[in-house]
Short mmCIF file of C-alpha atoms in Angstrom, two decimals:
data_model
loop_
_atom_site.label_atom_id
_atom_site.label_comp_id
_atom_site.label_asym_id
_atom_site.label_seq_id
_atom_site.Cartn_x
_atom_site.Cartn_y
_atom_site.Cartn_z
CA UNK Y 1089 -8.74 16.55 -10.15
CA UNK Y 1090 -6.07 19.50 -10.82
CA UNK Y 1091 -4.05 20.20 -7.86
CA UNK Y 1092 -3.48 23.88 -8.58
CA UNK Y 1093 -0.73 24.67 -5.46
CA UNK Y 1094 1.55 21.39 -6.17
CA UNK Y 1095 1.29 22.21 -9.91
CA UNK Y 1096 2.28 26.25 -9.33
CA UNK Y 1097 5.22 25.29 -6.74
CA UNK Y 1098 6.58 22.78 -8.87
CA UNK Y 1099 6.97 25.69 -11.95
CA UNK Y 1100 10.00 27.50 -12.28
CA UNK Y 1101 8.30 31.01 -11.16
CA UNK Y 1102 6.18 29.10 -8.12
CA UNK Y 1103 9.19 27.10 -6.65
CA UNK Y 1104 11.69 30.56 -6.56
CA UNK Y 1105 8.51 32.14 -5.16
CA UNK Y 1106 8.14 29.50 -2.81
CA UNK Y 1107 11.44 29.03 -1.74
CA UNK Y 1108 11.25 32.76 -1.05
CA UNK Y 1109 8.35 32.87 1.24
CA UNK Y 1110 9.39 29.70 2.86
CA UNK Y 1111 5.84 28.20 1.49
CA UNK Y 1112 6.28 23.91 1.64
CA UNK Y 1113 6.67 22.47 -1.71
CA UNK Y 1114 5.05 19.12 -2.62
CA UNK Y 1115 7.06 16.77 -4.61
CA UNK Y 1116 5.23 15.83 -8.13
CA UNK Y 1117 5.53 12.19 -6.75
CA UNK Y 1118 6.93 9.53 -8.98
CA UNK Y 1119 4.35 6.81 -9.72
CA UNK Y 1120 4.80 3.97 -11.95
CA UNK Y 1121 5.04 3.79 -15.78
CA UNK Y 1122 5.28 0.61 -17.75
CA UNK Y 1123 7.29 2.91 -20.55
CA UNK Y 1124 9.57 3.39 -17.61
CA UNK Y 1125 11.93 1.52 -15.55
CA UNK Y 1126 10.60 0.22 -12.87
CA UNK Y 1127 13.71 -0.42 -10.52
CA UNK Y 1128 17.41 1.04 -10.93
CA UNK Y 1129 19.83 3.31 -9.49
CA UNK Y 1130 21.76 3.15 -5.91
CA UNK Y 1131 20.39 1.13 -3.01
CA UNK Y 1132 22.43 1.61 0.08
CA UNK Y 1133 22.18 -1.51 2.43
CA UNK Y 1134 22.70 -1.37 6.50
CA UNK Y 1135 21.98 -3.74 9.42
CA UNK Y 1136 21.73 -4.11 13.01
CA UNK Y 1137 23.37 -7.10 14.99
CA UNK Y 1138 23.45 -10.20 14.00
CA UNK Y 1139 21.31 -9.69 10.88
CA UNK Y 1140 19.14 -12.33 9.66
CA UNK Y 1141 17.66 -11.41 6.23
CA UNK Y 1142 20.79 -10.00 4.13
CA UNK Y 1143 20.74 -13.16 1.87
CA UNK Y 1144 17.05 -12.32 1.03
CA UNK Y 1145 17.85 -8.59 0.78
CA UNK Y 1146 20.52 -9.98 -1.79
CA UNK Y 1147 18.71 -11.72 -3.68
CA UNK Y 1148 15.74 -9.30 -3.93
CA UNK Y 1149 18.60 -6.31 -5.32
CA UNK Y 1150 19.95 -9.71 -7.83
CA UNK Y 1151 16.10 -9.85 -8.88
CA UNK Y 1152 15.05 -6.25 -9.51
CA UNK Y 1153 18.59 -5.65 -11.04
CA UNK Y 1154 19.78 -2.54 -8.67
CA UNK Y 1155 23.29 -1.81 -7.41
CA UNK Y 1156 24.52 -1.52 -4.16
CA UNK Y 1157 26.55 0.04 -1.66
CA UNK Y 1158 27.23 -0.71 2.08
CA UNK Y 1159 27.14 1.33 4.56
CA UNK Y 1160 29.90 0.15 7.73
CA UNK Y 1161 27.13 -1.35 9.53
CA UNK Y 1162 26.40 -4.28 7.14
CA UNK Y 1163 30.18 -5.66 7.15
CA UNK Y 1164 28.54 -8.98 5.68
CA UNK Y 1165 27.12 -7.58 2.57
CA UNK Y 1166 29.78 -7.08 0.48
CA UNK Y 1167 30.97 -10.62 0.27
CA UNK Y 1168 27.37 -11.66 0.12
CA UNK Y 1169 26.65 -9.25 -2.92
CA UNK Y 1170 29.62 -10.42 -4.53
CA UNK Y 1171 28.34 -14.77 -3.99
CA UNK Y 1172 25.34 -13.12 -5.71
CA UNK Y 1173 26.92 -11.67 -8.73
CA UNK Y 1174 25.99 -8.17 -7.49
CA UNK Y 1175 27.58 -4.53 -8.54
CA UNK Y 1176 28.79 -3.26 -5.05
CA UNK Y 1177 30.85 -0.78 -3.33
CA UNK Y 1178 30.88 0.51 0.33
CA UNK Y 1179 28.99 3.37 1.18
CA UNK Y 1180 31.38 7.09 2.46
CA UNK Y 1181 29.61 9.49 4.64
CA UNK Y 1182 31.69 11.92 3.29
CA UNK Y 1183 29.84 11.58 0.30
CA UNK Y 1184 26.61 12.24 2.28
CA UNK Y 1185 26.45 15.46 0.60
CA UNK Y 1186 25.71 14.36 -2.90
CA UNK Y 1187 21.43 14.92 -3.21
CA UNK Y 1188 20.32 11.82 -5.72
CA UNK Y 1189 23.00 9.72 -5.59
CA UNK Y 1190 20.83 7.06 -3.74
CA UNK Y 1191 17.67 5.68 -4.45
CA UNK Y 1192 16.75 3.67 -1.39
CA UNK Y 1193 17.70 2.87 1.93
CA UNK Y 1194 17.04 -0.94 3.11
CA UNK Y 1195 17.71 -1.57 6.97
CA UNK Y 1196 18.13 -5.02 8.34
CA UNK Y 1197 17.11 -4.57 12.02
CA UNK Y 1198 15.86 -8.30 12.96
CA UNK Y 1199 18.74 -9.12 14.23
CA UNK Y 1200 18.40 -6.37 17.16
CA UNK Y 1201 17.33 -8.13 20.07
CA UNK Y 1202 17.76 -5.35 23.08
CA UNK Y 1203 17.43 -1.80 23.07
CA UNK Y 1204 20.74 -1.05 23.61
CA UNK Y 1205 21.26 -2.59 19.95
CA UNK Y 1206 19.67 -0.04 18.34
CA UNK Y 1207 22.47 2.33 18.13
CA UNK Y 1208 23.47 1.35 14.50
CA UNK Y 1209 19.89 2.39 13.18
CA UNK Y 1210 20.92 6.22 13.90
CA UNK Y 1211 24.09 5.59 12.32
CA UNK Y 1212 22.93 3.81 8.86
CA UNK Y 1213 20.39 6.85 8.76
CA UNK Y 1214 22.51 9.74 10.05
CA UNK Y 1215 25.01 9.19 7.38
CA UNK Y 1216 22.69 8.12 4.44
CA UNK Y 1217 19.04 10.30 5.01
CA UNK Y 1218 20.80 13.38 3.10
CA UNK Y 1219 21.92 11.03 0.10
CA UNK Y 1220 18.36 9.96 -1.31
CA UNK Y 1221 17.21 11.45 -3.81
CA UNK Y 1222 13.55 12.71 -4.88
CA UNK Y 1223 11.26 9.84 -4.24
CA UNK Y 1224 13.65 7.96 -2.86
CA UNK Y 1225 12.41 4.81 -0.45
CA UNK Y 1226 13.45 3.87 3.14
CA UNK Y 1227 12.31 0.00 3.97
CA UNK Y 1228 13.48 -0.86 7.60
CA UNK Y 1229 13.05 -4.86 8.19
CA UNK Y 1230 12.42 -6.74 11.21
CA UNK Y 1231 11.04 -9.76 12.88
CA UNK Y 1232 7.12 -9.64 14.21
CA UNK Y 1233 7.52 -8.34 18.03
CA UNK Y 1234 4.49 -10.91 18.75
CA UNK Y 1235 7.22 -13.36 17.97
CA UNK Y 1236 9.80 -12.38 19.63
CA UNK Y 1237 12.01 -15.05 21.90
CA UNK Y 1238 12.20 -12.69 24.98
CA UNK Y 1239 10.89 -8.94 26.63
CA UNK Y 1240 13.88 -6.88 25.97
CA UNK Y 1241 13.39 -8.71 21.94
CA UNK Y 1242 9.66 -7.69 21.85
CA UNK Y 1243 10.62 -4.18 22.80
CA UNK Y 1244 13.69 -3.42 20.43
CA UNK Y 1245 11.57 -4.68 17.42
CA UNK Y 1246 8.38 -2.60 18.11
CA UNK Y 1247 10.93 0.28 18.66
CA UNK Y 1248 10.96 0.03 15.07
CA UNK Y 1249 7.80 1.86 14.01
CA UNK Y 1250 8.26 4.82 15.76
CA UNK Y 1251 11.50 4.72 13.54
CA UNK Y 1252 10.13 4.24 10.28
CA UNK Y 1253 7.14 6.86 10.96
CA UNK Y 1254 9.71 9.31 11.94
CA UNK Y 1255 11.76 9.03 8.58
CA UNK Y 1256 8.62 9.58 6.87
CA UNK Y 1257 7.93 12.73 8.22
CA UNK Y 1258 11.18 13.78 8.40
CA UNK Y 1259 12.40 12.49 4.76
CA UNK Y 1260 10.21 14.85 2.68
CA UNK Y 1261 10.94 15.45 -1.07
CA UNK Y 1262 8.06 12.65 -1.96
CA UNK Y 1263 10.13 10.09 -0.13
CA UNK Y 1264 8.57 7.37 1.65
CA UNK Y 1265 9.73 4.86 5.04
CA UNK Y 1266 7.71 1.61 5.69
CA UNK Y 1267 8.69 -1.20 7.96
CA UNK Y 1268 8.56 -4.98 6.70
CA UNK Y 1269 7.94 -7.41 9.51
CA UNK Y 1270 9.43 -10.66 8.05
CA UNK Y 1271 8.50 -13.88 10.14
CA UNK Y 1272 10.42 -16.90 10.88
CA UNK Y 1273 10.24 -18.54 7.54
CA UNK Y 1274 8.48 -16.27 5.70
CA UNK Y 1275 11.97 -14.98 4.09
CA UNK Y 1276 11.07 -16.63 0.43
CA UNK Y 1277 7.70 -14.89 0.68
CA UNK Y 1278 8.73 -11.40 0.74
CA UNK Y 1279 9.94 -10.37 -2.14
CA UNK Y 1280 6.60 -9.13 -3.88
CA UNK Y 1281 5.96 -7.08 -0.64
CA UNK Y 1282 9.63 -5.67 -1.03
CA UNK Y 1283 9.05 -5.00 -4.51
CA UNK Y 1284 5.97 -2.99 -3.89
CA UNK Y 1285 7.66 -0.68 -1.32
CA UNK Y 1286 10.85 -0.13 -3.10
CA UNK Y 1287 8.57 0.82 -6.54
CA UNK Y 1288 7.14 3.45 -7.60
CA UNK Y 1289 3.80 1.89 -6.72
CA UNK Y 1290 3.95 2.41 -3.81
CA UNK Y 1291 4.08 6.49 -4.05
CA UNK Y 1292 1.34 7.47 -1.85
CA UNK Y 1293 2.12 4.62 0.70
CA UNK Y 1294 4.05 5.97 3.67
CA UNK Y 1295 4.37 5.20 7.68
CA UNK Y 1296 3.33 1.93 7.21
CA UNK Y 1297 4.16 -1.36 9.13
CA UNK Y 1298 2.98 -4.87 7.30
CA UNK Y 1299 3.93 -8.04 8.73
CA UNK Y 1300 4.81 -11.38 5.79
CA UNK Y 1301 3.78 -14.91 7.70
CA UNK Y 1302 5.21 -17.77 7.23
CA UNK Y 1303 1.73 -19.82 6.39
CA UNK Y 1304 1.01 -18.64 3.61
CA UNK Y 1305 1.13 -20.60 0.47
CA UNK Y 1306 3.67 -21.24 -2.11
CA UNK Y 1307 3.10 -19.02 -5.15
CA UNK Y 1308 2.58 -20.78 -7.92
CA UNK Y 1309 5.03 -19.63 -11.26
CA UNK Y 1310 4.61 -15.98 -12.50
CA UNK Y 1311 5.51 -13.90 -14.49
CA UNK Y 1312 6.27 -10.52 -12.92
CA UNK Y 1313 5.14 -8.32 -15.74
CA UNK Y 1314 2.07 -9.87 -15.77
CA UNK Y 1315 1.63 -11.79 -11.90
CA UNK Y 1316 -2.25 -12.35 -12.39
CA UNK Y 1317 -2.41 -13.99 -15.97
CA UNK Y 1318 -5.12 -16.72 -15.99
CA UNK Y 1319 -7.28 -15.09 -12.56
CA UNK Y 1320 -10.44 -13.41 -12.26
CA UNK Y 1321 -10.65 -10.53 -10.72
CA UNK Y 1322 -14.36 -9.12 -9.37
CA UNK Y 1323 -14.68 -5.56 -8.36
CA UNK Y 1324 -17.95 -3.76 -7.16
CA UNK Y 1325 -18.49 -0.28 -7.72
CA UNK Y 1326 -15.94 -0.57 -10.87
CA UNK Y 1327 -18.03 1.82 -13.13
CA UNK Y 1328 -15.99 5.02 -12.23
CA UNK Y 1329 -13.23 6.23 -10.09
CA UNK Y 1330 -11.47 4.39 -7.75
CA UNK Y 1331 -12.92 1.26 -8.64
CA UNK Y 1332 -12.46 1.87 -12.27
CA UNK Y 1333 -8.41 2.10 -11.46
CA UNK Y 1334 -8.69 -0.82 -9.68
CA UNK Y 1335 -10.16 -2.87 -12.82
CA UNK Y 1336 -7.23 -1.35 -14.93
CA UNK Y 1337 -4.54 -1.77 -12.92
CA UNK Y 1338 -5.50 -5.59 -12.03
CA UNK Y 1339 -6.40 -5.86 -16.14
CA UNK Y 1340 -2.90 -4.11 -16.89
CA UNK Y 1341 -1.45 -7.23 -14.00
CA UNK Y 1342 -3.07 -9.73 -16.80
CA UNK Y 1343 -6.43 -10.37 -14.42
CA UNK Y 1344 -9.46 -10.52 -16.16
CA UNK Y 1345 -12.01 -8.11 -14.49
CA UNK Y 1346 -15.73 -8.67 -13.94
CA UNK Y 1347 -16.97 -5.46 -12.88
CA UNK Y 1348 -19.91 -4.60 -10.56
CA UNK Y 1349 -21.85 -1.67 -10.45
CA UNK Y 1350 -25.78 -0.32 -9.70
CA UNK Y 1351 -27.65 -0.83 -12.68
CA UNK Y 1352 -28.18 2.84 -12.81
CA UNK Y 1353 -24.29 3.52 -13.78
CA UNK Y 1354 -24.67 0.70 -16.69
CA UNK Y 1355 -23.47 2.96 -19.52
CA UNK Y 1356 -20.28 4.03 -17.62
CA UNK Y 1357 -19.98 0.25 -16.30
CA UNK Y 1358 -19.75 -0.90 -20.19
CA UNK Y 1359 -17.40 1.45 -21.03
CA UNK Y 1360 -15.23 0.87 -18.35
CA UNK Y 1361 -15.20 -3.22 -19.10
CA UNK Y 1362 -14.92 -2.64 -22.79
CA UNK Y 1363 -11.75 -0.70 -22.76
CA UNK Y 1364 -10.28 -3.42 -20.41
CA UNK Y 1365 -11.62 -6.98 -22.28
CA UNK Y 1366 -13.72 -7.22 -19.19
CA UNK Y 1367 -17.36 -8.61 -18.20
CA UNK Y 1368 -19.59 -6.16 -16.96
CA UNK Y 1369 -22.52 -7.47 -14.52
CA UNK Y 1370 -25.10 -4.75 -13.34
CA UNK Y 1371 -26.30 -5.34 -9.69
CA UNK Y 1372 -27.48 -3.73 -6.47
CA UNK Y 1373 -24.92 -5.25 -4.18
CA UNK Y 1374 -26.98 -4.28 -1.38
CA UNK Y 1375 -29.96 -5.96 -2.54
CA UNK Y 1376 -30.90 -9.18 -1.07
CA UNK Y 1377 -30.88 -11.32 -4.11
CA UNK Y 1378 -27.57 -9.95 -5.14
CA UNK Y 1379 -25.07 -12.65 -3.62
CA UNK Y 1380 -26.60 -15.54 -5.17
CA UNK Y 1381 -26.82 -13.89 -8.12
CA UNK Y 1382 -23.13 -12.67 -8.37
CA UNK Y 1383 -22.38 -16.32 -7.26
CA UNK Y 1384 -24.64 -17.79 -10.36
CA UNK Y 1385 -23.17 -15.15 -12.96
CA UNK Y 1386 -19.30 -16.46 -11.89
CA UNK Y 1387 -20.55 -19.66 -13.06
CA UNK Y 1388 -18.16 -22.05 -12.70
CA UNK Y 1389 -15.24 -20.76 -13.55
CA UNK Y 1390 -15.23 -18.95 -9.86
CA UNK Y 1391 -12.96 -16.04 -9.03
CA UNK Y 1392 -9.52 -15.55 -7.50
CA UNK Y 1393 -9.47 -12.15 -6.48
CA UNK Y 1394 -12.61 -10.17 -4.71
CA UNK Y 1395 -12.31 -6.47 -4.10
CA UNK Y 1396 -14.94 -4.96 -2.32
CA UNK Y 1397 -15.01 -1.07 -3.50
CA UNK Y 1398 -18.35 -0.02 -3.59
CA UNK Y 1399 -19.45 2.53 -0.85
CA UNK Y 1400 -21.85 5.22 -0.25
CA UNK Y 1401 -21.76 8.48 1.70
CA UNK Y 1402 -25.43 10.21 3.18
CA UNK Y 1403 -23.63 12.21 5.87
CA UNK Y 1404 -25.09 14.16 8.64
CA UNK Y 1405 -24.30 14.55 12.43
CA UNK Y 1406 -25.53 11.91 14.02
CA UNK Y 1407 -28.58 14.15 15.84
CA UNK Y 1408 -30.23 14.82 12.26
CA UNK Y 1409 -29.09 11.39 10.59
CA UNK Y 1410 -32.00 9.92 9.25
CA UNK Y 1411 -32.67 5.88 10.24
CA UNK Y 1412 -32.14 5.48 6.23
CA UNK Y 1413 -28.96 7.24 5.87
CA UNK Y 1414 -27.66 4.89 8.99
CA UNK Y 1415 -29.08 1.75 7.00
CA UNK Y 1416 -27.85 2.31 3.99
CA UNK Y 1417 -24.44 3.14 4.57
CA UNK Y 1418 -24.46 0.66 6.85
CA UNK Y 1419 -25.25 -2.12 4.38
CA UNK Y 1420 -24.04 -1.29 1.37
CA UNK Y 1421 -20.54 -0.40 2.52
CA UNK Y 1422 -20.22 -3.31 5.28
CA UNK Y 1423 -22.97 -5.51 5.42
CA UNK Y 1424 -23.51 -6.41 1.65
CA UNK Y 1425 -19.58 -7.64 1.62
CA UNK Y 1426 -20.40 -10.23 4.63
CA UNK Y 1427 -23.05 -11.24 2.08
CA UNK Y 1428 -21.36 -11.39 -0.90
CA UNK Y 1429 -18.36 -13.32 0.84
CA UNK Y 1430 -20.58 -15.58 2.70
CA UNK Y 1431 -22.30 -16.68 -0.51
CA UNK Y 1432 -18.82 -17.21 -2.68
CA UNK Y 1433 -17.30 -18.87 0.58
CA UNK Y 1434 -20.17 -21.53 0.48
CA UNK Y 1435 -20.27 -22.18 -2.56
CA UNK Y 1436 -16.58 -22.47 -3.98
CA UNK Y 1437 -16.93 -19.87 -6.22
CA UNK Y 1438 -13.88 -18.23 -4.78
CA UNK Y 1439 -11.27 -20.51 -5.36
CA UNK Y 1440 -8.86 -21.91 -2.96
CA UNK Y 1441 -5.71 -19.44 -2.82
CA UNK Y 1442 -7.15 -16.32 -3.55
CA UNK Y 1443 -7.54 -12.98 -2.22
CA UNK Y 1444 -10.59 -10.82 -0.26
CA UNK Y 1445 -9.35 -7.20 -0.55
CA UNK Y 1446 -11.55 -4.62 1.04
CA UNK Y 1447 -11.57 -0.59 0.44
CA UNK Y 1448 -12.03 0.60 4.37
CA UNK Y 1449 -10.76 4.54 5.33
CA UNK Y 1450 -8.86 6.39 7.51
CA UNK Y 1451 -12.02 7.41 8.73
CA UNK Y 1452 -12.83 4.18 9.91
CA UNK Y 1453 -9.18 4.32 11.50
CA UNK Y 1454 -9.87 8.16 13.48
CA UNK Y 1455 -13.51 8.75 12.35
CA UNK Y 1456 -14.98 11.60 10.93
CA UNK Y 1457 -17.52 14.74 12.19
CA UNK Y 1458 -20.42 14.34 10.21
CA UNK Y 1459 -19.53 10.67 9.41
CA UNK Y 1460 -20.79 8.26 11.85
CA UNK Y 1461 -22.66 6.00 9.19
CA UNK Y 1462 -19.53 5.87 7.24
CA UNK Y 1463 -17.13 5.81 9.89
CA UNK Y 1464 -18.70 3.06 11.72
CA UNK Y 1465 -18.78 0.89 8.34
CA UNK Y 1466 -15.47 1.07 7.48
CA UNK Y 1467 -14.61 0.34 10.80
CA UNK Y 1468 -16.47 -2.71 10.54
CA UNK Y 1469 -14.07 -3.68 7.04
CA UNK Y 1470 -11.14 -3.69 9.20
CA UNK Y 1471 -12.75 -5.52 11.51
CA UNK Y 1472 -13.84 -8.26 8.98
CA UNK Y 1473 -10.33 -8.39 8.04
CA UNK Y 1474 -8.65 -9.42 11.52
CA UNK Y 1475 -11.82 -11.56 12.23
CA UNK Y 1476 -11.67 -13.44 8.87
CA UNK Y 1477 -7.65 -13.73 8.72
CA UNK Y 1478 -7.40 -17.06 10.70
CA UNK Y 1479 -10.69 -18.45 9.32
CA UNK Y 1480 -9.45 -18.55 5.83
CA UNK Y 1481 -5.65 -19.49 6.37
CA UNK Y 1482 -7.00 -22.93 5.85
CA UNK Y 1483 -8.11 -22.12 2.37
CA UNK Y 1484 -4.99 -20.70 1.49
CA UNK Y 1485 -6.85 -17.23 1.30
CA UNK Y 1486 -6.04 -14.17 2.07
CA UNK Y 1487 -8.50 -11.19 3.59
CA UNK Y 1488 -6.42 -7.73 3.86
CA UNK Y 1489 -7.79 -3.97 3.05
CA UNK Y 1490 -6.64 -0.44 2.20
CA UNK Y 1491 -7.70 2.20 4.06
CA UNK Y 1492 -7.23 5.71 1.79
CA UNK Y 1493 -7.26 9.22 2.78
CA UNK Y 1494 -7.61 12.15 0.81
CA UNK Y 1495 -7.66 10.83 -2.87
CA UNK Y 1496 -8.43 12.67 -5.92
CA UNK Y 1497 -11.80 12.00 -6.98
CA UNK Y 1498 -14.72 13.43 -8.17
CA UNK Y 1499 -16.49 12.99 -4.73
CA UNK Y 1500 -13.28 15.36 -2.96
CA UNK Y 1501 -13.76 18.18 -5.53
CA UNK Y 1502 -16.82 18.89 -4.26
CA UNK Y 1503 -15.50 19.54 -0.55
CA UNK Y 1504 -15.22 22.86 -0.03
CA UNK Y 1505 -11.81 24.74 -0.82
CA UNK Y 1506 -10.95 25.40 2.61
CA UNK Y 1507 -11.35 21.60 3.66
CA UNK Y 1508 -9.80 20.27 1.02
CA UNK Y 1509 -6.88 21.89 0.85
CA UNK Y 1510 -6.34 20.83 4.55
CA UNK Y 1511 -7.00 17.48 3.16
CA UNK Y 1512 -4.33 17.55 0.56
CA UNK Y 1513 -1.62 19.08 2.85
CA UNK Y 1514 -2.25 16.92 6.14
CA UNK Y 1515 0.02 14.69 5.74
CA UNK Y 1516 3.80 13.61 4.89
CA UNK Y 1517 3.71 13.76 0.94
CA UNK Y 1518 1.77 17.23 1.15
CA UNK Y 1519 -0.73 16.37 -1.81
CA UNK Y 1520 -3.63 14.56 -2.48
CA UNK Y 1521 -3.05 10.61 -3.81
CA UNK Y 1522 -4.74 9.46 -6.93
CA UNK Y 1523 -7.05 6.66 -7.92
CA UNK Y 1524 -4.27 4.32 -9.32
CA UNK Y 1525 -2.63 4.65 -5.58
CA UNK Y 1526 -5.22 2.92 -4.20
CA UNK Y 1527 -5.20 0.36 -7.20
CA UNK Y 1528 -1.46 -0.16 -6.93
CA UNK Y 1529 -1.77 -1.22 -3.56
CA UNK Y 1530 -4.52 -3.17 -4.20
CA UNK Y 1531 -2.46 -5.40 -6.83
CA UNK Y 1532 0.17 -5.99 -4.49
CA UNK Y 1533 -2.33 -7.63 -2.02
CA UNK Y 1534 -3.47 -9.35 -4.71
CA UNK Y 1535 -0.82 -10.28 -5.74
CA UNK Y 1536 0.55 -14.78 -6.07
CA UNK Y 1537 3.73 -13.93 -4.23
CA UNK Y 1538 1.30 -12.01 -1.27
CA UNK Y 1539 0.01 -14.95 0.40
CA UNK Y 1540 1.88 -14.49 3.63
CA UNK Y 1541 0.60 -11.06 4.32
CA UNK Y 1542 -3.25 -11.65 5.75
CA UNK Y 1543 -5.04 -9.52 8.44
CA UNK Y 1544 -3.57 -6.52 7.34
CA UNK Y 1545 -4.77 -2.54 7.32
CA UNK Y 1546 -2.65 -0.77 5.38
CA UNK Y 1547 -3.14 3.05 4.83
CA UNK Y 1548 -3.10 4.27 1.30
CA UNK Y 1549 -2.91 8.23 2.71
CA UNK Y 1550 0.50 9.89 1.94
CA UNK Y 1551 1.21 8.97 5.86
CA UNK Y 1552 -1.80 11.49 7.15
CA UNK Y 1553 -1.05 13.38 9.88
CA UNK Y 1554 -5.04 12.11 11.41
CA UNK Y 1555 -5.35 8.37 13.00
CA UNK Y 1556 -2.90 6.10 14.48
#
């Protein structure tokens, strides 16, 4: 859907005009393209006391091929860049001035283990913020608070997200700030996360905190052009829309996609699966038979990856909601995924190692007037997803969902203007995301090298300005 404001503000005529009338001004956000690079420029490194995760900070800016400065605070880094064969200089505030000289900010803060240690987080930003350029990133890493050794420990590490949400909304110019809770042996495991947040996949992900465990699973080799080569992939409600850029994003990733939709959107189904190499399967989800036959048509070559996207909307104030609107919502966008999981659980079909992904919202996050039905079901995903986390640890699976805001879709363009313009410009990034946000982050959870990050919510929304 066209987004007439950020397109006019982002001409030559609209952004004098803008500038003029002080109206805000979106940035045309930077998303990936595989015919561009995906990593390169200036990363400028800092770090609290005693920091614990610079040798897998070093590694990760070895691996993705950046070059580095360091800022006073992170004394260590240069001769640690230099073990690692790394380009590196030290970072001048004096230079602060220079817009697009940097293209990320990474903060190790797990080190900081009292409030009073949290001085050198103002510095690292106070003399960096102004030296990232369009787009730029901001990762801040730490150690899970839950984990923490003492009080005072707990407290200076969950001081953290107020941090990171703050440089979100304060960043602007499509820039984004997400903090990385890195456990106690989960420092091998990262790197895919830390990829995702420092790439341009990540463009409509901002404000969020995601913690990496230390029990997940090895990841098997990949390759990281193509991480899910030889997997299966099922999506529901892959026919159109969101759940069609899911399909191609996880088919671009090398998956091969079985795709699930209402036997009604067959046509569009078939198209959708043709383009991508993929196998098309027409069911009812919510249907009672459905599980054991999605279970029968994976036959037994099973699945790795299951992303529940299908949903419905019937909404009404709760006063005239009909008992079938309730129902239906109900079970087709929470119900029929117990189903569906319980049935590929039992039966092995998904395979040991791989990854539940479900599509919640930040309506089931802050709910919605008009939206009980839906609110209340998506609700219920997150729900399944802290619920099922510890279950499944033992099967080396994963259970994590996305929860998006305002996307781009056919079912927002017919909101009325008013509304969904408020939509668009509610949060951080000023804009409405797009499909392949959603998908983007959906690859990452799917990802080999994601299997310590489990139990987790995280808000594909631009960082909107409604929920926690």
């Amino acid at each position: 859907m066209n987004d007439s404001y950020l397109n006019f503000v982002n001409s030559p005529f609209g952004a004098r005009l803008a500038r003029s009338l002080g109206l805000p001004k979106p940035e045309v956000l930077r998303r990936y393209r595989a015919d561009q690079p995906e990593f390169d420029g200036l990363v400028a490194i800092g770090a609290g006391r005693e920091p614990q995760l610079l040798e897998t900070l070093a590694s990760l800016v070895a691996s993705i091929g950046m070059t580095s400065v360091a800022h006073e605070s992170a004394g260590l880094w240069v001769p640690l860049a230099t073990r690692h064969g790394l380009m590196t200089g030290r970072f001048e505030p004096a230079d602060a001035g220079s817009h697009g000289r940097l293209n990320a900010l990474l903060f190790d803060a797990s080190g900081i283990a009292d409030s009073s240690q949290l001085d050198p987080l103002h510095g690292f930003f106070h003399d960096t913020l102004r030296s990232l350029g369009k787009c730029g990133r901001i990762v801040v890493l730490g150690r899970p608070p839950e984990a923490c050794a003492s009080p005072r420990q707990w407290t200076a590490q969950r001081a953290l997200e107020g941090l990171a949400r703050s440089l979100g909304k304060e960043a602007r110019r499509g820039i984004t700030a997400n903090l990385v809770y890195v456990g106690q042996g989960a420092e091998n495991s990262s790197e895919a996360t830390l990829r995702f947040f420092l790439s341009p996949r990540s463009a409509y992900v901002s404000g969020q905190v995601v913690r990496i465990d230390a029990g997940g699973e090895a990841a098997p080799a990949f390759d990281w052009q193509r991480p899910l080569a030889g997997r299966r992939a099922l999506v529901t409600g892959a026919a159109r829309g969101i759940g069609a850029a899911i399909a191609s994003v996880l088919a671009a990733e090398g998956a091969h996609v079985i795709g699930i939709d209402i036997p009604a959107a067959r046509d569009a189904l078939d198209a959708t699966m043709r383009q991508l190499n993929g196998t098309a399967l027409a069911f009812d989800i919510a249907a009672p038979e459905a599980p054991t036959q999605i279970a029968a048509a994976l036959d037994e070559q099973g699945v790795d990856i299951v992303v529940h996207n299908a949903g419905i909307t019937r909404d009404k104030t709760i006063v005239k909601m009909s008992d079938a609107a309730w129902h239906g919502v109900i079970d087709v966008n929470l119900s029929a995924q117990e189903r569906i999981d319980d049935a590929l659980l039992a039966a092995g079909t998904l395979r040991d190692g791989g990854r539940i992904i479900g599509v919640s919202s930040i309506g089931g996050i802050a709910g919605n007037l008009g939206q009980t039905n839906y609110a209340t079901s998506k609700a219920g995903v997150i729900g399944r997803v802290q619920s099922m986390a510890p279950q499944l640890r033992g099967r080396g699976i994963t259970i994590n969902a996305v929860a998006p805001g305002f996307i781009e879709t056919q079912m927002t363009a017919k909101i009325p203007l008013t509304i969904r313009e408020a939509g668009r410009r509610m949060n951080s990034l000023g804009q409405g995301g797009q499909p392949v946000d959603v998908a983007q982050a959906i690859a990452w959870l799917a990802h080999p090298g994601s299997a310590g990050v489990t139990g987790q919510v995280v808000r594909v929304c631009g960082q909107s300005l409604l929920g926690a």
